[in-house]
mmCIF file of C-alpha atoms in Angstrom:
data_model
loop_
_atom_site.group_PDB
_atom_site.id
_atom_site.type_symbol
_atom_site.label_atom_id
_atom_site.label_comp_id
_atom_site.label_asym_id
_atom_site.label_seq_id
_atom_site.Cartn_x
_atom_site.Cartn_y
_atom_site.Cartn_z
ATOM 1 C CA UNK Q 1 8.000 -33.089 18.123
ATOM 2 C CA UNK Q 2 4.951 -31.208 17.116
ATOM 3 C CA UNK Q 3 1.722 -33.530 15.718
ATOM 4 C CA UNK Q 4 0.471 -31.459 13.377
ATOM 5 C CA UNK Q 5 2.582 -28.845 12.230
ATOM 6 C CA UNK Q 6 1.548 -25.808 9.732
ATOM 7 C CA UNK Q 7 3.909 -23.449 8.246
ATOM 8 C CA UNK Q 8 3.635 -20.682 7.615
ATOM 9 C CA UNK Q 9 2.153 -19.519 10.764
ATOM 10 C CA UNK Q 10 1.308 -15.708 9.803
ATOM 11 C CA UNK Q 11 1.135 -14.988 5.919
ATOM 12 C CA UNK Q 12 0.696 -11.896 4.761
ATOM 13 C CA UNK Q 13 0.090 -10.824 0.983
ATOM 14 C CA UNK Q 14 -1.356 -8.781 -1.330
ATOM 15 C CA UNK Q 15 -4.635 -9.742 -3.916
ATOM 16 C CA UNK Q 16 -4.006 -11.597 -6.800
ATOM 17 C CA UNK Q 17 -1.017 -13.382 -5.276
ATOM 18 C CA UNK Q 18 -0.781 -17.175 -5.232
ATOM 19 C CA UNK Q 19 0.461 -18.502 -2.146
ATOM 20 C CA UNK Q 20 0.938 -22.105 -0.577
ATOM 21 C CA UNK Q 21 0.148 -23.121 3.120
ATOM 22 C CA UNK Q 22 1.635 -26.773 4.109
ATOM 23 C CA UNK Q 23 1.113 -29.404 6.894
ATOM 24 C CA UNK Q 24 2.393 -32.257 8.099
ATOM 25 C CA UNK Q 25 1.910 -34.894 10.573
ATOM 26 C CA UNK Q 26 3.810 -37.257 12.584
ATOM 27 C CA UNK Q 27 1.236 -39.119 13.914
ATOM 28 C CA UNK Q 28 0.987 -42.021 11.665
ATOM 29 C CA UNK Q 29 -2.549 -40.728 10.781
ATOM 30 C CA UNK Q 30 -3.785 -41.276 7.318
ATOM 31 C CA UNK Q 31 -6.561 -38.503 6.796
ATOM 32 C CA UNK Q 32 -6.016 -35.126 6.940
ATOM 33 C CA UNK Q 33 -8.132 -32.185 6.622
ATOM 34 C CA UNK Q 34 -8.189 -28.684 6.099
ATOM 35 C CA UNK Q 35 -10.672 -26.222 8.397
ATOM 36 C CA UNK Q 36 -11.512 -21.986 7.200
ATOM 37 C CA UNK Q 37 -12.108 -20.627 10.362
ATOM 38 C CA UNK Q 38 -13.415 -17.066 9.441
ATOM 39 C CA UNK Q 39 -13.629 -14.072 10.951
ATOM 40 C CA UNK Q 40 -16.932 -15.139 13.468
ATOM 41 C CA UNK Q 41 -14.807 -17.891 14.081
ATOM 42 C CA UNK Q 42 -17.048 -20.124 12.526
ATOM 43 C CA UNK Q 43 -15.291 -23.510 11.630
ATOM 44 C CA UNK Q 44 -16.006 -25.094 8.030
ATOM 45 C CA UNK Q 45 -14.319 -27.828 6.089
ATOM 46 C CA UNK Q 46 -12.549 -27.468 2.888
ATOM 47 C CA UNK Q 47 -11.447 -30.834 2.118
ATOM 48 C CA UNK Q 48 -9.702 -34.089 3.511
ATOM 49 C CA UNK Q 49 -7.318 -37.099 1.947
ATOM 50 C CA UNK Q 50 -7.220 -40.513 2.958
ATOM 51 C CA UNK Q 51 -4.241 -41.619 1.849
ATOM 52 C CA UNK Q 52 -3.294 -39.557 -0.602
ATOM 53 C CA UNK Q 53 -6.840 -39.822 -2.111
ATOM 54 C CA UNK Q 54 -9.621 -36.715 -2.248
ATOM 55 C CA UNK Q 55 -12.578 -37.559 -0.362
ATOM 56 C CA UNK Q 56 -14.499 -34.828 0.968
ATOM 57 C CA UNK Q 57 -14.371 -31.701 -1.232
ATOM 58 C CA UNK Q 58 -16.661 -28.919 0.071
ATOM 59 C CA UNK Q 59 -17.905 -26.008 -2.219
ATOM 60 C CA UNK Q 60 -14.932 -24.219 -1.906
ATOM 61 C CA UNK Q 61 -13.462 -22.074 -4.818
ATOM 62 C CA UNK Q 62 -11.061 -24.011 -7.837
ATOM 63 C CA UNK Q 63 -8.547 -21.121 -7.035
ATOM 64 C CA UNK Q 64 -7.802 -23.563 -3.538
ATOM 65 C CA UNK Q 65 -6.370 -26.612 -4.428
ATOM 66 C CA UNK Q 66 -5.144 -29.231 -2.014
ATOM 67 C CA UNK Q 67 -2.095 -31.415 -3.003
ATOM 68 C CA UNK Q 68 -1.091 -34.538 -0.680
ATOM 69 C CA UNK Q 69 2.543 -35.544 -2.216
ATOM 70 C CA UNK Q 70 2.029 -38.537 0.869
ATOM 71 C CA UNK Q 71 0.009 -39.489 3.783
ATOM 72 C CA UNK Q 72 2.016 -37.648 5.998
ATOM 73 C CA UNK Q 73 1.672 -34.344 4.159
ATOM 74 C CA UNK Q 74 -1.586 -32.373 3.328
ATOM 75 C CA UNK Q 75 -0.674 -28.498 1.043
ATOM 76 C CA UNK Q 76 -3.224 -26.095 0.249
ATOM 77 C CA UNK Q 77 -1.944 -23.576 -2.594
ATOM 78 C CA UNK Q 78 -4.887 -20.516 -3.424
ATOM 79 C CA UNK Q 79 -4.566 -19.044 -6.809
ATOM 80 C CA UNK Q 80 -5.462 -15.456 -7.536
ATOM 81 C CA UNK Q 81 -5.883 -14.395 -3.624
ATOM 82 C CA UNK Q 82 -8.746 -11.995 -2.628
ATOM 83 C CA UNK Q 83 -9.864 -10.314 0.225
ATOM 84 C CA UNK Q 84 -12.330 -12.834 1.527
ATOM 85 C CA UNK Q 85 -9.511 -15.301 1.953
ATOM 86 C CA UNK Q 86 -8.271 -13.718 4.869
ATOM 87 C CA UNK Q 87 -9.158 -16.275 7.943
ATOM 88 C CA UNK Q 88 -7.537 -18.702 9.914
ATOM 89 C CA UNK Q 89 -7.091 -22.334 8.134
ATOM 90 C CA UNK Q 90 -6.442 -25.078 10.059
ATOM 91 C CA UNK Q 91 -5.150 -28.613 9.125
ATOM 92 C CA UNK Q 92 -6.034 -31.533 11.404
ATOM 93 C CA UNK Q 93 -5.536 -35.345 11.067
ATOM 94 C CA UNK Q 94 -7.203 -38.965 12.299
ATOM 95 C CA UNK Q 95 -6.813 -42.673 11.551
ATOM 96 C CA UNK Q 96 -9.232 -44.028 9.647
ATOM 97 C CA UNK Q 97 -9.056 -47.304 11.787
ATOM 98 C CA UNK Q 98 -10.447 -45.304 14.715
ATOM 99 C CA UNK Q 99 -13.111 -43.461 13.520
ATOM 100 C CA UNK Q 100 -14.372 -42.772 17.788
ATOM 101 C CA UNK Q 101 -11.360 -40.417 17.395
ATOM 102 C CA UNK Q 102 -11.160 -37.148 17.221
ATOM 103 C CA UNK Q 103 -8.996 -34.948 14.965
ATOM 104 C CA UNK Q 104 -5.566 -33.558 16.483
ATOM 105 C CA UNK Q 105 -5.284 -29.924 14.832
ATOM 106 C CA UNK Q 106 -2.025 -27.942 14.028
ATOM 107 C CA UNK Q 107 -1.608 -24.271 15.678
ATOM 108 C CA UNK Q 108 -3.213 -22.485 12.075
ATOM 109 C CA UNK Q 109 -2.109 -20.177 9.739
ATOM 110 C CA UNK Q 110 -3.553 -16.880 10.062
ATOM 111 C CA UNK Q 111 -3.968 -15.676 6.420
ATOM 112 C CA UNK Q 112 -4.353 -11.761 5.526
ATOM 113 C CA UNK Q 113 -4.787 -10.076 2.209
ATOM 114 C CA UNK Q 114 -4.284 -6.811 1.904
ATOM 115 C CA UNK A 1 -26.245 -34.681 7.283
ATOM 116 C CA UNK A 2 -25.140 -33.984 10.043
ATOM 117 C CA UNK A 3 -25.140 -30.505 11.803
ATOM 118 C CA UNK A 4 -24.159 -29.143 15.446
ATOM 119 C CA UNK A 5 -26.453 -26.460 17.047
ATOM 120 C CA UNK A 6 -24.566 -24.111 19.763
ATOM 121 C CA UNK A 7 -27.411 -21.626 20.565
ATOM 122 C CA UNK A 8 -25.493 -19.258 23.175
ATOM 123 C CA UNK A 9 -22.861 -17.528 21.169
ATOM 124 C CA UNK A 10 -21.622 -16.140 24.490
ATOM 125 C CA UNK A 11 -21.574 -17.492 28.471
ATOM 126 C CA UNK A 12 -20.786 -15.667 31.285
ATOM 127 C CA UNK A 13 -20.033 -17.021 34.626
ATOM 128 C CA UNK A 14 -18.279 -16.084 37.596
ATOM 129 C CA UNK A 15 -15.584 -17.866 38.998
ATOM 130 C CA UNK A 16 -16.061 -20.677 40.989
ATOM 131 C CA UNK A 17 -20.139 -20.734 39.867
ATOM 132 C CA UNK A 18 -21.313 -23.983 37.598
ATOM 133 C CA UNK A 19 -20.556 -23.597 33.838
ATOM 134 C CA UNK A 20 -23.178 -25.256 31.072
ATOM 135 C CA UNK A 21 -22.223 -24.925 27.472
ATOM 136 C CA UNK A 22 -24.950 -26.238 25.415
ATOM 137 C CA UNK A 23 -25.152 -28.443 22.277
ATOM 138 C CA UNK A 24 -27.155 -30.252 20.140
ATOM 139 C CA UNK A 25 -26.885 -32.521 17.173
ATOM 140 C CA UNK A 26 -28.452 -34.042 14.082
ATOM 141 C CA UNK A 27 -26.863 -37.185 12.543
ATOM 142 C CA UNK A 28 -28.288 -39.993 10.130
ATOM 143 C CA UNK A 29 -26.719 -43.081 12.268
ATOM 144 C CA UNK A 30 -25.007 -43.264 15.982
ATOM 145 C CA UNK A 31 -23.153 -40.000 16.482
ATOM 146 C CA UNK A 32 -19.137 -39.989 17.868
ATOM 147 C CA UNK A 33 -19.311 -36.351 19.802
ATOM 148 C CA UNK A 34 -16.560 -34.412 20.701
ATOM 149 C CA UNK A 35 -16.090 -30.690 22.293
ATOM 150 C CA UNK A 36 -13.028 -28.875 21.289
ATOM 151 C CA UNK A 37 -11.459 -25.194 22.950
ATOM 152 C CA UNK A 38 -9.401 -23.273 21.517
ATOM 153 C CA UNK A 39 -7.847 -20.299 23.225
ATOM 154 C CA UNK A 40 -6.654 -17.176 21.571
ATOM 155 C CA UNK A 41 -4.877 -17.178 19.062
ATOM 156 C CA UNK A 42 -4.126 -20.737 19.562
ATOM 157 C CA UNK A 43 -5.590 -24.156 17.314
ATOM 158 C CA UNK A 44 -7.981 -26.253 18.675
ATOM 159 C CA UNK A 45 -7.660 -28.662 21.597
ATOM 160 C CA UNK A 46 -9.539 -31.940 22.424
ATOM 161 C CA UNK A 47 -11.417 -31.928 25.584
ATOM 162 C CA UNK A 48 -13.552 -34.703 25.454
ATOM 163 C CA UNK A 49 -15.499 -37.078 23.399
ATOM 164 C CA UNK A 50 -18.502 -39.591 23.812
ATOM 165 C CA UNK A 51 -17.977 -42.597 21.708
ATOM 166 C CA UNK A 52 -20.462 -45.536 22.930
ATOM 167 C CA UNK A 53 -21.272 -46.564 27.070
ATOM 168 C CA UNK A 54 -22.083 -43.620 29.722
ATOM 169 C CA UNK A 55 -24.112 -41.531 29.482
ATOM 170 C CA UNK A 56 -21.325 -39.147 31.357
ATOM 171 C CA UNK A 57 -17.940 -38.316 29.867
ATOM 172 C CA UNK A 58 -15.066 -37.274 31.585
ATOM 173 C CA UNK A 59 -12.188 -35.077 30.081
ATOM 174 C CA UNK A 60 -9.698 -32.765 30.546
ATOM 175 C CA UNK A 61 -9.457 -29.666 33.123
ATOM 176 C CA UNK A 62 -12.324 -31.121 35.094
ATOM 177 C CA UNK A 63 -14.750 -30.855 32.162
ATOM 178 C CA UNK A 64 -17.487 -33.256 32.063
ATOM 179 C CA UNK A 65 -20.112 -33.562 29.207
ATOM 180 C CA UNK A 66 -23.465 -35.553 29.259
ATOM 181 C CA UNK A 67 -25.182 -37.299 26.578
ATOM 182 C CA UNK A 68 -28.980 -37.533 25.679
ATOM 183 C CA UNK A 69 -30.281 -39.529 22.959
ATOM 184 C CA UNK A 70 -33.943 -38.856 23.217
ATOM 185 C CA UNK A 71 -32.920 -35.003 23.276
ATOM 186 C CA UNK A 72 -30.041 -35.221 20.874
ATOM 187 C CA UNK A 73 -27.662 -33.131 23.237
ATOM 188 C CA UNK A 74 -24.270 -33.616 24.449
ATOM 189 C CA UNK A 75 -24.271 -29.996 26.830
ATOM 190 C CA UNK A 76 -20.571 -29.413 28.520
ATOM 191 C CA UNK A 77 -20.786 -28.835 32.432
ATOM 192 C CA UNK A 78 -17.872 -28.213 34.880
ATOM 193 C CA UNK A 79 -19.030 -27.421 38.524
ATOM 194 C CA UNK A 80 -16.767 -24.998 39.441
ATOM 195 C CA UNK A 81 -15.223 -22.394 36.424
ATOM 196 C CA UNK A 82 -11.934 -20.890 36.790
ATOM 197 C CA UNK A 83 -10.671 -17.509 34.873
ATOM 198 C CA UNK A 84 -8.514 -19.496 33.016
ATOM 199 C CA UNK A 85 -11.236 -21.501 31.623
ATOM 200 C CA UNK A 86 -12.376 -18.110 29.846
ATOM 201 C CA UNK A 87 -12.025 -19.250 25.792
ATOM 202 C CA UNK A 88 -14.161 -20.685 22.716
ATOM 203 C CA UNK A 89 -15.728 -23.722 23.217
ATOM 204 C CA UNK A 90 -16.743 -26.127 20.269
ATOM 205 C CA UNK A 91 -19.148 -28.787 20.274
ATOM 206 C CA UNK A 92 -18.167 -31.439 17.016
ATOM 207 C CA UNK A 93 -20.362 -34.311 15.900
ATOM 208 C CA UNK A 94 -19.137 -37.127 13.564
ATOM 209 C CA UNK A 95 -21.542 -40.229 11.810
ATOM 210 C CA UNK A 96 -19.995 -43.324 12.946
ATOM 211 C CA UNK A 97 -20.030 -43.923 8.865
ATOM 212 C CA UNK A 98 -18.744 -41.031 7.650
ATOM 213 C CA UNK A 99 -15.235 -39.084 7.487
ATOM 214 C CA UNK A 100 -16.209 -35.752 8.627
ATOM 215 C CA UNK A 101 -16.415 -33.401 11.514
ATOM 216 C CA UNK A 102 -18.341 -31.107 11.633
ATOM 217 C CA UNK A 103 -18.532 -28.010 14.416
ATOM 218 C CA UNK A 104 -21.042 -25.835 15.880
ATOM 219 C CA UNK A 105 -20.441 -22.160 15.616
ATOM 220 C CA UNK A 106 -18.907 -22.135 18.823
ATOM 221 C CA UNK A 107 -19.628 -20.747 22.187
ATOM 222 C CA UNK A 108 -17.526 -17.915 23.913
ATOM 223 C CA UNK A 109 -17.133 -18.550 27.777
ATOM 224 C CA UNK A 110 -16.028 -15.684 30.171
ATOM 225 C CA UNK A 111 -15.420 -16.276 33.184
ATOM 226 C CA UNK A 112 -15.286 -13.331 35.631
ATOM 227 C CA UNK A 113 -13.043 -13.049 38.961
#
């Protein structure tokens, strides 16, 4: 009964390859987020949904784009992969109502290109 | 904006010494701060957070962080560091008005036997 739950956890791929990364929570949250974590382990947002809705979209690439079929569910699919992709994304979720709150993060998904 | 200032990249203790972890914030209205860990290989876990009241939080593992408005910092303390406390340590800050979180660069913590 994991909260937040990524799959895969390891992908591993080659450049130019389009590949999909997907989360989903169970905690009856209705924002969720997606975290790079890169290589100095630095931690920078991507982009978040409240319900279903884009709300914060960082300067990140147009080859990432984050689909959110409900509020349970927040997918990240990268077009054209390169070699600077490879880091450690991280979704995360938090009610809205409770804004004091933290985030509750899934496990990551470790992302290499080769 | 808001940003999160970590200025030790690493922290070395030994066991059973006093551990400080230091942070400091910027935010436009009342800040919601929060410090993370996250231990290899592993995602992120909440340790504590300071919402609104005193001045001294209490979380998890015996952690303890204290807030300072007139010197924007919210440093993490724990008075007696284990081995197993050895991980990365994040310091968050969120604008009561605003969605998003964001983190310091983080602060490695080794703790020695």
């Amino acid at each position: 009964d994991t909260a937040v739950s990524q799959t895969p956890k390891y992908l591993v791929t080659q450049m130019g390859n389009d590949k999909s990364i997907k989360c989903e929570q169970n905690l009856g949250h209705d924002t969720m987020y997606w975290y790079k974590q890169d290589s100095k382990k630095f931690l920078k947002i991507m982009f978040s949904y409240n319900n279903k809705e884009l709300i914060i979209n960082e300067t990140v690439p147009n080859r990432f784009s984050p689909k959110s079929p409900d509020k349970a569910h927040l997918n990240l699919h990268i077009n054209s992969l390169e070699l600077g992709d490879s880091a450690v994304y991280f979704c995360a979720s938090s009610l809205t109502d409770r804004v004091w709150d933290g985030y509750t993060f899934g496990s990551g998904t470790r992302l290499t290109v080769v | 904006a808001q940003s999160v200032a970590q200025p030790e990249d690493q922290v070395n203790v030994a066991e059973g010494n006093p551990l400080t972890v230091k942070c400091t914030y910027s935010v436009s209205g009342n800040p919601y701060l929060f410090w993370y860990v996250q231990y290899p290989n592993r995602g992120l876990q909440f340790l504590l957070k300071y919402i609104t009241g005193d001045n001294l939080v209490k979380g998890s593992y015996g952690f303890e962080a204290e807030f300072n408005k007139s010197q924007t910092s919210f440093h993490l303390k724990k008075p007696s560091a284990l081995v197993s406390d050895s991980a990365l340590y994040f310091c968050a800050v969120r604008d009561e008005r605003d969605y998003k979180l964001s983190f310091g660069a983080g602060t490695t913590v080794t703790v020695r036997a």
